[in-house]
Coordinates of C-alpha atoms (C1' of nucleotides) in Angstrom, one line a residue:
Chain W
M1 CA 132.6 63.7 26.0
D2 CA 129.0 64.8 27.1
K3 CA 126.6 66.7 24.7
K4 CA 127.7 70.2 26.0
D5 CA 131.2 69.2 25.3
Q6 CA 130.5 68.3 21.8
N7 CA 128.3 71.7 21.2
T8 CA 131.2 73.7 22.5
E9 CA 133.8 71.8 20.3
Q10 CA 131.3 72.5 17.2
N11 CA 130.6 76.0 18.2
I12 CA 134.5 76.7 18.5
L13 CA 134.9 75.2 15.1
N14 CA 132.1 77.1 13.4
A15 CA 133.5 80.3 15.0
A16 CA 137.0 79.4 13.9
K17 CA 135.8 78.6 10.4
K18 CA 134.2 81.7 10.0
V19 CA 137.3 83.9 11.2
F20 CA 139.8 81.9 9.4
Q21 CA 138.0 82.0 6.1
L22 CA 137.6 85.6 6.4
K23 CA 141.0 86.6 7.7
G24 CA 143.4 83.8 7.1
M25 CA 145.6 81.9 9.4
D26 CA 147.9 85.3 9.9
G27 CA 144.9 87.9 10.2
A28 CA 143.0 85.8 12.5
R29 CA 143.0 86.4 16.3
M30 CA 142.2 83.9 18.9
Q31 CA 140.4 86.4 21.0
E32 CA 138.1 87.2 17.7
I33 CA 137.6 83.5 17.6
A34 CA 136.8 83.4 21.2
N35 CA 134.2 86.2 20.8
E36 CA 132.4 84.8 17.7
A37 CA 132.2 81.6 19.8
G38 CA 130.9 83.6 22.8
I39 CA 133.5 81.8 25.2
N40 CA 136.8 82.7 27.1
K41 CA 139.9 82.6 25.1
A42 CA 141.5 80.1 27.5
L43 CA 138.6 77.6 26.4
L44 CA 140.0 77.6 23.1
H45 CA 143.2 76.4 24.1
Y46 CA 141.4 73.7 26.2
Y47 CA 139.7 72.0 23.2
F48 CA 142.6 72.9 20.5
R49 CA 145.8 73.1 22.2
S50 CA 147.2 76.0 19.8
K51 CA 146.0 78.4 17.2
Q52 CA 148.0 76.1 14.6
M53 CA 146.0 73.0 15.6
L54 CA 142.7 74.8 15.7
F55 CA 143.6 76.1 12.2
D56 CA 144.6 72.7 11.1
A57 CA 141.2 71.3 11.9
V58 CA 139.4 74.1 10.2
F59 CA 141.6 73.5 7.3
K60 CA 141.0 69.8 7.1
A61 CA 137.3 70.2 7.3
A62 CA 137.3 72.6 4.6
F63 CA 139.3 70.6 2.2
E64 CA 137.3 67.5 3.0
M65 CA 134.4 69.6 1.7
I66 CA 136.1 70.3 -1.5
A67 CA 137.8 66.7 -2.3
P68 CA 134.7 64.9 -2.9
Q69 CA 133.5 67.6 -5.3
L70 CA 136.8 67.3 -7.5
N71 CA 136.5 63.4 -7.3
E72 CA 133.2 63.9 -9.0
I73 CA 134.9 64.8 -12.2
L74 CA 137.9 62.8 -11.7
N75 CA 136.5 59.4 -10.8
D76 CA 132.9 59.3 -12.1
E77 CA 132.0 56.8 -14.8
S78 CA 130.2 58.8 -17.2
S79 CA 131.2 60.3 -20.7
I80 CA 133.5 63.3 -20.5
E81 CA 130.6 65.4 -21.6
D82 CA 128.0 64.5 -19.1
K83 CA 130.9 64.7 -16.4
I84 CA 131.8 68.4 -17.5
K85 CA 128.2 69.3 -17.4
N86 CA 127.5 67.7 -14.1
F87 CA 130.5 68.8 -12.3
T88 CA 130.4 72.6 -13.5
Y89 CA 126.7 72.8 -12.4
N90 CA 127.4 70.9 -9.0
Y91 CA 130.3 72.7 -8.3
I92 CA 129.1 76.1 -8.9
S93 CA 126.0 75.4 -7.1
F94 CA 127.9 74.2 -4.2
I95 CA 130.3 77.0 -3.8
I96 CA 127.7 79.6 -4.2
Q97 CA 126.6 78.2 -0.7
H98 CA 130.2 78.2 0.6
P99 CA 131.6 81.4 -1.2
Y100 CA 134.8 81.7 1.0
L101 CA 136.0 78.2 0.7
P102 CA 138.2 78.4 -2.7
N103 CA 139.7 81.5 -1.5
F104 CA 140.6 80.0 1.8
I105 CA 142.0 76.9 0.6
I106 CA 144.0 78.1 -2.2
Q107 CA 145.4 81.1 -0.2
E108 CA 146.4 78.8 2.8
I109 CA 148.2 76.2 0.3
N110 CA 149.9 79.0 -1.2
R111 CA 151.0 80.3 2.2
N112 CA 152.4 76.9 3.2
P113 CA 152.6 74.3 0.6
E114 CA 153.4 71.5 2.9
F115 CA 149.8 71.6 4.1
I116 CA 148.9 70.0 0.8
L117 CA 151.4 67.2 1.2
Q118 CA 149.7 66.1 4.3
M119 CA 146.3 65.9 2.6
K120 CA 147.8 63.9 -0.1
E121 CA 148.4 61.1 2.4
N122 CA 144.6 61.0 2.7
P123 CA 142.9 58.1 0.6
G124 CA 140.3 60.2 -0.7
F125 CA 142.6 62.7 -2.2
P126 CA 141.9 63.5 -5.6
N127 CA 144.1 62.2 -8.4
L128 CA 144.3 62.5 -12.1
K129 CA 144.9 58.8 -13.3
K130 CA 141.4 57.5 -14.0
F131 CA 140.4 61.1 -15.4
K132 CA 143.9 60.8 -17.8
N133 CA 143.0 57.3 -19.0
Q134 CA 139.5 58.5 -19.9
I135 CA 140.5 61.4 -21.9
N136 CA 143.2 59.6 -23.8
D137 CA 140.8 56.7 -24.6
E138 CA 138.2 59.4 -25.8
V139 CA 140.7 61.3 -27.8
K140 CA 142.0 58.1 -29.4
A141 CA 138.4 56.9 -30.1
G142 CA 137.8 60.2 -31.9
Q143 CA 135.0 61.3 -29.6
I144 CA 136.9 64.6 -28.8
K145 CA 139.5 66.6 -30.2
P146 CA 143.1 65.8 -29.3
I147 CA 144.0 67.3 -25.9
K148 CA 146.3 66.7 -22.9
A149 CA 144.2 65.4 -19.9
E150 CA 146.5 67.7 -17.6
Q151 CA 145.6 70.7 -19.7
L152 CA 142.0 70.0 -19.8
F153 CA 141.7 69.4 -16.3
I154 CA 143.4 72.7 -15.5
N155 CA 141.0 74.5 -17.8
I156 CA 138.1 72.9 -16.1
L157 CA 139.4 73.9 -12.6
S158 CA 140.3 77.4 -13.7
L159 CA 136.9 78.1 -15.2
N160 CA 134.9 77.0 -12.5
V161 CA 137.2 78.0 -9.5
F162 CA 138.9 81.2 -10.5
P163 CA 135.7 83.5 -10.6
F164 CA 135.0 83.2 -7.0
I165 CA 138.6 84.0 -6.2
G166 CA 138.7 86.8 -8.4
K167 CA 135.5 88.1 -7.6
P168 CA 136.5 91.7 -6.3
L169 CA 138.7 92.2 -9.4
I170 CA 136.2 91.0 -11.9
E171 CA 133.6 93.2 -10.3
A172 CA 135.9 96.3 -10.5
I173 CA 136.9 95.7 -14.1
G174 CA 133.4 94.8 -15.3
D175 CA 132.1 97.5 -13.2
I176 CA 129.5 95.5 -11.7
D177 CA 128.0 95.1 -8.3
D178 CA 127.4 92.0 -6.1
N179 CA 124.0 91.4 -7.5
Q180 CA 125.1 91.5 -11.3
F181 CA 128.1 89.2 -10.4
K182 CA 125.6 86.9 -8.8
L183 CA 123.6 86.7 -11.9
L184 CA 126.9 86.0 -14.0
I185 CA 127.7 83.1 -11.7
E186 CA 124.2 81.9 -11.9
E187 CA 124.7 81.8 -15.9
R188 CA 128.1 80.0 -15.6
K189 CA 126.5 76.8 -14.1
T190 CA 125.8 76.1 -17.8
H191 CA 127.8 78.4 -19.6
V192 CA 131.2 76.9 -18.4
A193 CA 130.4 73.4 -19.5
N194 CA 129.2 74.6 -23.1
F195 CA 132.3 76.7 -23.5
I196 CA 134.6 73.6 -22.7
I197 CA 132.6 71.3 -24.6
N198 CA 132.5 73.6 -27.5
S199 CA 136.2 73.5 -27.6
I200 CA 136.8 69.8 -27.3
K201 CA 134.1 68.4 -29.5
V202 CA 134.9 66.9 -32.8
Chain T
M1 CA 166.8 113.4 -2.6
D2 CA 170.2 112.3 -3.7
K3 CA 171.6 109.5 -5.5
K4 CA 171.9 107.5 -2.0
D5 CA 168.4 108.4 -1.1
Q6 CA 166.9 106.9 -4.2
N7 CA 168.9 103.6 -3.8
T8 CA 167.7 103.2 -0.1
E9 CA 164.0 104.0 -0.9
Q10 CA 164.1 101.4 -3.9
N11 CA 166.1 98.9 -1.8
I12 CA 163.5 99.0 0.8
L13 CA 160.9 98.8 -1.9
N14 CA 162.2 95.6 -3.2
A15 CA 163.0 94.2 0.2
A16 CA 159.4 94.8 1.0
K17 CA 158.1 93.5 -2.3
K18 CA 159.8 90.2 -1.8
V19 CA 158.6 89.8 1.8
F20 CA 155.1 90.8 1.2
Q21 CA 154.4 89.1 -1.9
L22 CA 155.7 85.9 0.0
K23 CA 153.9 86.4 3.3
G24 CA 151.2 88.9 2.5
M25 CA 150.4 91.9 4.6
D26 CA 149.3 90.1 7.7
G27 CA 152.3 87.6 7.6
A28 CA 154.7 90.2 6.7
R29 CA 157.1 91.6 9.6
M30 CA 158.8 94.9 9.3
Q31 CA 161.8 93.4 10.9
E32 CA 162.1 90.8 8.2
I33 CA 161.6 93.5 5.8
A34 CA 164.4 95.5 7.3
N35 CA 166.7 92.6 7.4
E36 CA 166.1 91.8 3.7
A37 CA 167.1 95.5 3.0
G38 CA 170.2 95.5 5.2
I39 CA 168.9 98.3 7.2
N40 CA 167.6 99.3 10.5
K41 CA 163.8 98.8 11.1
A42 CA 163.7 102.7 12.1
L43 CA 164.6 103.5 8.6
L44 CA 161.7 102.0 7.2
H45 CA 159.5 104.3 8.9
Y46 CA 161.8 107.0 8.1
Y47 CA 161.1 106.4 4.3
F48 CA 157.4 105.0 4.5
R49 CA 155.7 106.1 7.8
S50 CA 154.0 103.0 8.6
K51 CA 153.5 99.3 7.4
Q52 CA 150.4 100.3 5.8
M53 CA 151.9 103.0 3.8
L54 CA 154.9 100.7 2.7
F55 CA 152.4 97.8 1.8
D56 CA 150.4 100.4 -0.3
A57 CA 153.3 101.6 -2.2
V58 CA 154.2 97.8 -2.9
F59 CA 150.5 96.9 -3.8
K60 CA 150.4 99.8 -6.1
A61 CA 153.6 99.0 -8.0
A62 CA 152.4 95.6 -8.3
F63 CA 148.9 96.4 -9.7
E64 CA 150.7 98.9 -12.1
M65 CA 152.6 95.8 -13.7
I66 CA 149.5 94.0 -14.2
A67 CA 147.0 96.6 -15.3
P68 CA 148.8 97.3 -18.7
Q69 CA 148.7 93.6 -19.2
L70 CA 145.1 93.4 -19.1
N71 CA 144.4 96.4 -21.0
E72 CA 146.4 94.9 -23.9
I73 CA 143.3 92.7 -24.6
L74 CA 140.6 95.0 -23.2
N75 CA 141.8 98.1 -25.5
D76 CA 143.9 96.7 -28.4
E77 CA 142.4 97.4 -31.8
S78 CA 143.2 94.1 -33.5
S79 CA 140.6 91.2 -34.2
I80 CA 139.6 89.1 -31.2
E81 CA 141.4 86.2 -32.2
D82 CA 144.8 88.0 -32.6
K83 CA 144.2 89.4 -29.2
I84 CA 143.6 86.2 -27.3
K85 CA 146.6 84.7 -28.9
N86 CA 148.8 87.6 -28.0
F87 CA 147.5 88.2 -24.8
T88 CA 147.7 84.4 -23.5
Y89 CA 151.3 84.4 -24.9
N90 CA 152.5 87.7 -23.5
Y91 CA 150.7 87.3 -20.1
I92 CA 151.9 83.8 -19.4
S93 CA 155.4 84.8 -20.4
F94 CA 155.1 87.6 -18.1
I95 CA 154.0 86.0 -15.2
I96 CA 156.8 83.4 -15.5
Q97 CA 159.0 86.1 -14.8
H98 CA 156.9 87.2 -11.9
P99 CA 155.3 84.3 -10.6
Y100 CA 154.2 85.7 -7.2
L101 CA 152.4 88.5 -8.5
P102 CA 148.9 87.0 -9.3
N103 CA 148.3 85.4 -6.0
F104 CA 149.6 88.5 -4.2
I105 CA 147.3 90.7 -5.9
I106 CA 144.3 88.6 -6.0
Q107 CA 145.1 87.6 -2.2
E108 CA 145.3 91.1 -0.9
I109 CA 142.0 92.4 -2.8
N110 CA 140.1 89.7 -1.2
R111 CA 141.6 90.7 2.1
N112 CA 140.5 94.3 1.6
P113 CA 138.1 94.8 -1.4
E114 CA 138.4 98.5 -0.5
F115 CA 141.8 98.6 -2.3
I116 CA 140.6 98.0 -5.7
L117 CA 138.3 100.8 -5.3
Q118 CA 141.1 103.1 -4.8
M119 CA 142.9 101.6 -7.9
K120 CA 139.9 102.4 -9.9
E121 CA 140.3 106.0 -9.8
N122 CA 143.4 105.6 -11.7
P123 CA 142.7 106.5 -15.3
G124 CA 144.7 103.5 -16.6
F125 CA 142.4 101.1 -14.7
P126 CA 141.1 98.1 -17.0
N127 CA 137.7 98.5 -18.1
L128 CA 135.3 96.3 -20.3
K129 CA 133.8 99.0 -22.2
K130 CA 135.7 98.6 -25.5
F131 CA 136.1 95.0 -25.1
K132 CA 132.1 94.6 -25.0
N133 CA 131.6 96.6 -28.1
Q134 CA 134.1 94.4 -29.9
I135 CA 132.6 91.2 -28.9
N136 CA 129.1 92.2 -29.5
D137 CA 130.2 93.4 -33.0
E138 CA 131.9 90.5 -34.0
V139 CA 129.1 88.3 -32.6
K140 CA 126.7 90.2 -34.7
A141 CA 128.7 89.8 -37.7
G142 CA 129.0 86.2 -37.3
Q143 CA 132.7 86.1 -37.0
I144 CA 132.4 84.4 -33.6
K145 CA 129.7 82.4 -31.7
P146 CA 127.3 84.2 -29.5
I147 CA 129.0 84.8 -26.4
K148 CA 128.4 87.3 -23.5
A149 CA 131.6 89.8 -23.4
E150 CA 131.5 89.4 -19.7
Q151 CA 131.6 85.6 -19.7
L152 CA 134.4 85.5 -22.3
F153 CA 136.5 87.9 -20.3
I154 CA 135.9 85.9 -17.0
N155 CA 137.1 82.8 -18.9
I156 CA 140.1 84.4 -20.5
L157 CA 141.0 85.6 -17.2
S158 CA 140.4 82.4 -15.3
L159 CA 142.3 80.4 -17.8
N160 CA 145.4 82.6 -17.8
V161 CA 145.4 83.5 -14.1
F162 CA 144.3 80.6 -12.2
P163 CA 147.0 78.1 -12.9
F164 CA 149.7 80.4 -11.1
I165 CA 147.4 81.0 -8.0
G166 CA 146.5 77.2 -7.9
K167 CA 149.9 75.8 -8.7
P168 CA 150.4 73.8 -5.5
L169 CA 147.0 72.2 -5.8
I170 CA 147.4 71.4 -9.5
E171 CA 150.8 69.8 -8.6
A172 CA 149.4 67.9 -5.9
I173 CA 146.2 66.4 -7.9
G174 CA 148.2 65.9 -10.8
D175 CA 151.2 64.4 -9.1
I176 CA 153.9 66.5 -10.7
D177 CA 157.0 68.5 -9.5
D178 CA 157.9 71.9 -10.3
N179 CA 159.6 71.1 -13.5
Q180 CA 156.7 69.1 -15.1
F181 CA 154.6 72.2 -13.9
K182 CA 156.8 74.5 -15.7
L183 CA 156.5 72.4 -18.9
L184 CA 152.6 72.5 -18.6
I185 CA 152.7 76.3 -18.2
E186 CA 154.9 76.7 -21.1
E187 CA 152.7 74.6 -23.4
R188 CA 149.9 76.8 -22.0
K189 CA 151.3 80.0 -23.9
T190 CA 149.7 78.5 -26.9
H191 CA 147.2 76.0 -25.5
V192 CA 145.0 78.3 -24.0
A193 CA 144.5 80.5 -26.8
N194 CA 143.6 77.5 -29.1
F195 CA 141.3 76.3 -26.4
I196 CA 139.4 79.5 -26.1
I197 CA 139.4 80.2 -30.0
N198 CA 138.2 76.5 -30.7
S199 CA 135.1 77.4 -28.4
I200 CA 134.1 80.6 -30.1
K201 CA 135.0 80.3 -33.6
V202 CA 131.9 79.5 -36.1
Chain L
dA1 C1' 127.8 62.3 50.5
dC2 C1' 132.0 62.9 48.7
dT3 C1' 135.5 62.4 45.5
dT4 C1' 137.3 62.6 40.9
dT5 C1' 137.2 64.1 36.6
dT6 C1' 135.6 67.6 33.1
dG7 C1' 134.3 72.1 31.4
dT8 C1' 134.8 77.3 32.2
dT9 C1' 136.7 81.5 33.6
dA10 C1' 139.6 85.9 35.1
dA11 C1' 143.8 87.2 35.6
dC12 C1' 148.3 87.0 34.2
dC13 C1' 152.9 86.3 31.3
dA14 C1' 156.6 86.5 28.1
dA15 C1' 157.5 87.5 23.4
dA16 C1' 156.6 89.5 19.4
dT17 C1' 155.5 93.8 17.0
dG18 C1' 154.8 98.3 14.9
dG19 C1' 156.5 102.4 16.0
dT20 C1' 159.3 106.5 18.5
dT21 C1' 163.4 108.9 20.2
dA22 C1' 167.5 111.0 20.6
dA23 C1' 172.0 110.7 19.3
dA24 C1' 175.6 110.1 15.8
dC25 C1' 177.1 110.2 11.3
dT26 C1' 177.1 112.2 6.5
dA27 C1' 176.5 115.4 2.8
dT28 C1' 175.5 120.0 1.4
dT29 C1' 175.2 124.9 2.1
dT30 C1' 177.2 129.1 3.2
Chain G
dA1 C1' 185.4 125.7 8.7
dA2 C1' 181.1 126.2 10.4
dA3 C1' 176.4 125.6 10.2
dT4 C1' 172.5 123.3 8.3
dA5 C1' 169.8 119.6 6.4
dG6 C1' 169.3 114.8 5.5
dT7 C1' 170.5 109.7 6.3
dT8 C1' 171.2 106.0 9.7
dT9 C1' 171.4 103.7 14.0
dA10 C1' 170.8 101.6 18.9
dA11 C1' 167.8 101.8 22.4
dC12 C1' 163.3 101.9 24.1
dC13 C1' 158.0 102.0 24.5
dA14 C1' 153.3 100.6 24.4
dT15 C1' 150.3 97.4 22.6
dT16 C1' 149.0 93.2 20.9
dT17 C1' 148.9 88.4 20.9
dG18 C1' 149.3 83.4 21.7
dG19 C1' 149.3 80.9 25.6
dT20 C1' 149.2 79.5 30.7
dT21 C1' 147.8 79.3 35.6
dA22 C1' 145.1 78.7 39.4
dA23 C1' 140.6 78.9 41.2
dC24 C1' 135.8 77.8 40.6
dA25 C1' 131.5 75.2 38.7
dA26 C1' 129.3 71.2 37.0
dA27 C1' 129.0 66.3 36.1
dA28 C1' 130.1 61.6 36.8
dG29 C1' 131.8 57.9 39.3
dT30 C1' 132.2 55.7 43.9

DNA sequence: ACTTTTGTTAACCAAATGGTTAAACTATTT
DNA sequence: AAATAGTTTAACCATTTGGTTAACAAAAGT
């Protein structure tokens, strides 16, 4: 594996990422990925044997970008309030840089739920254990209102992730353009945390 | 158009709905829809000229199931608290009966954002106007905490819609099975409204 | 220098796929 | 009952698509 090899491989991955995230597994075409990478279609199969394997590599890379973000709120040591503030701010900032990521991951997990089971094997896969303990403790200590950790987690995830997935719907119903949407998202970096904390603070 | 005609047409629509909602436009196959409907593939083209037109019919029908649900919270006359309670309860109950609907609609809107522009022409298409006025009025009257109507709407939508779209991800991270997920969703019929109202009540 | 391995391409292939055709079958009209 | 119009099918077609092959080019090893 010389430099050129690495370049080509990364080049293919970048092109594949672009096309897969835009069109999904079913909508993507190997020819389009080859064009995007500026290479021959056969070379795709030389580096990644099949469309499925190329897709798997792209999906895995995408998921490995998201997983640490989630672990930030699940496994960090600070108080729940601080965590919510940090997480919403960091997550929204991060997704602004990678706007296709959430929809891509959610879409493909739904298309083939067995994907996520493979990811689950990975040691870095997010899990709710620590978060559950923390919420239960803080509820017991009277620091926040009674709430089930699972529901709170779903709420945090929903409020942060959905706006990016539902963007075209939100823009249509709110009758706003991309720029106004961008401003709303910018606002949400702090709004979401305040909204959640308002709801659970004693 | 006799009885049999209507039956076949509806039969095709049902089959197409099933396949399209499960596989999406790109993943669906005309042959599979024909099999599902128990008819010849050519008959699909006899009733709906192309895959695109069949898909459009299915999508439109799906959207027309969702739109009135959204209008319930946008255009109803009752207080914001009552609306949130009613909407979350009704929406979640409704989606439990049609679990593939949210993902299908969001998915296909993202694949082709021009779809939603066509839907927007429809007079029944949800819009934020009335909702905005109501929120602004209730904020001014000191009945709820200051909040931008757009953000509140996004929050309501997120908390209600996302769990269904993110189901496999939530199940994986929470390490729960379909049955436990179902219980969480059942809980959310009231939890979501309480969570929102907690956050905005004075 | 030459042999071997690795990287790249153009041309090709078989299967799948959306769509068409022409004929058969069924109901309706006259 | 004959003609007409509407419904359904089997067979077919052109194109697209993921994947392969064989030849060529470029490094790397000897």
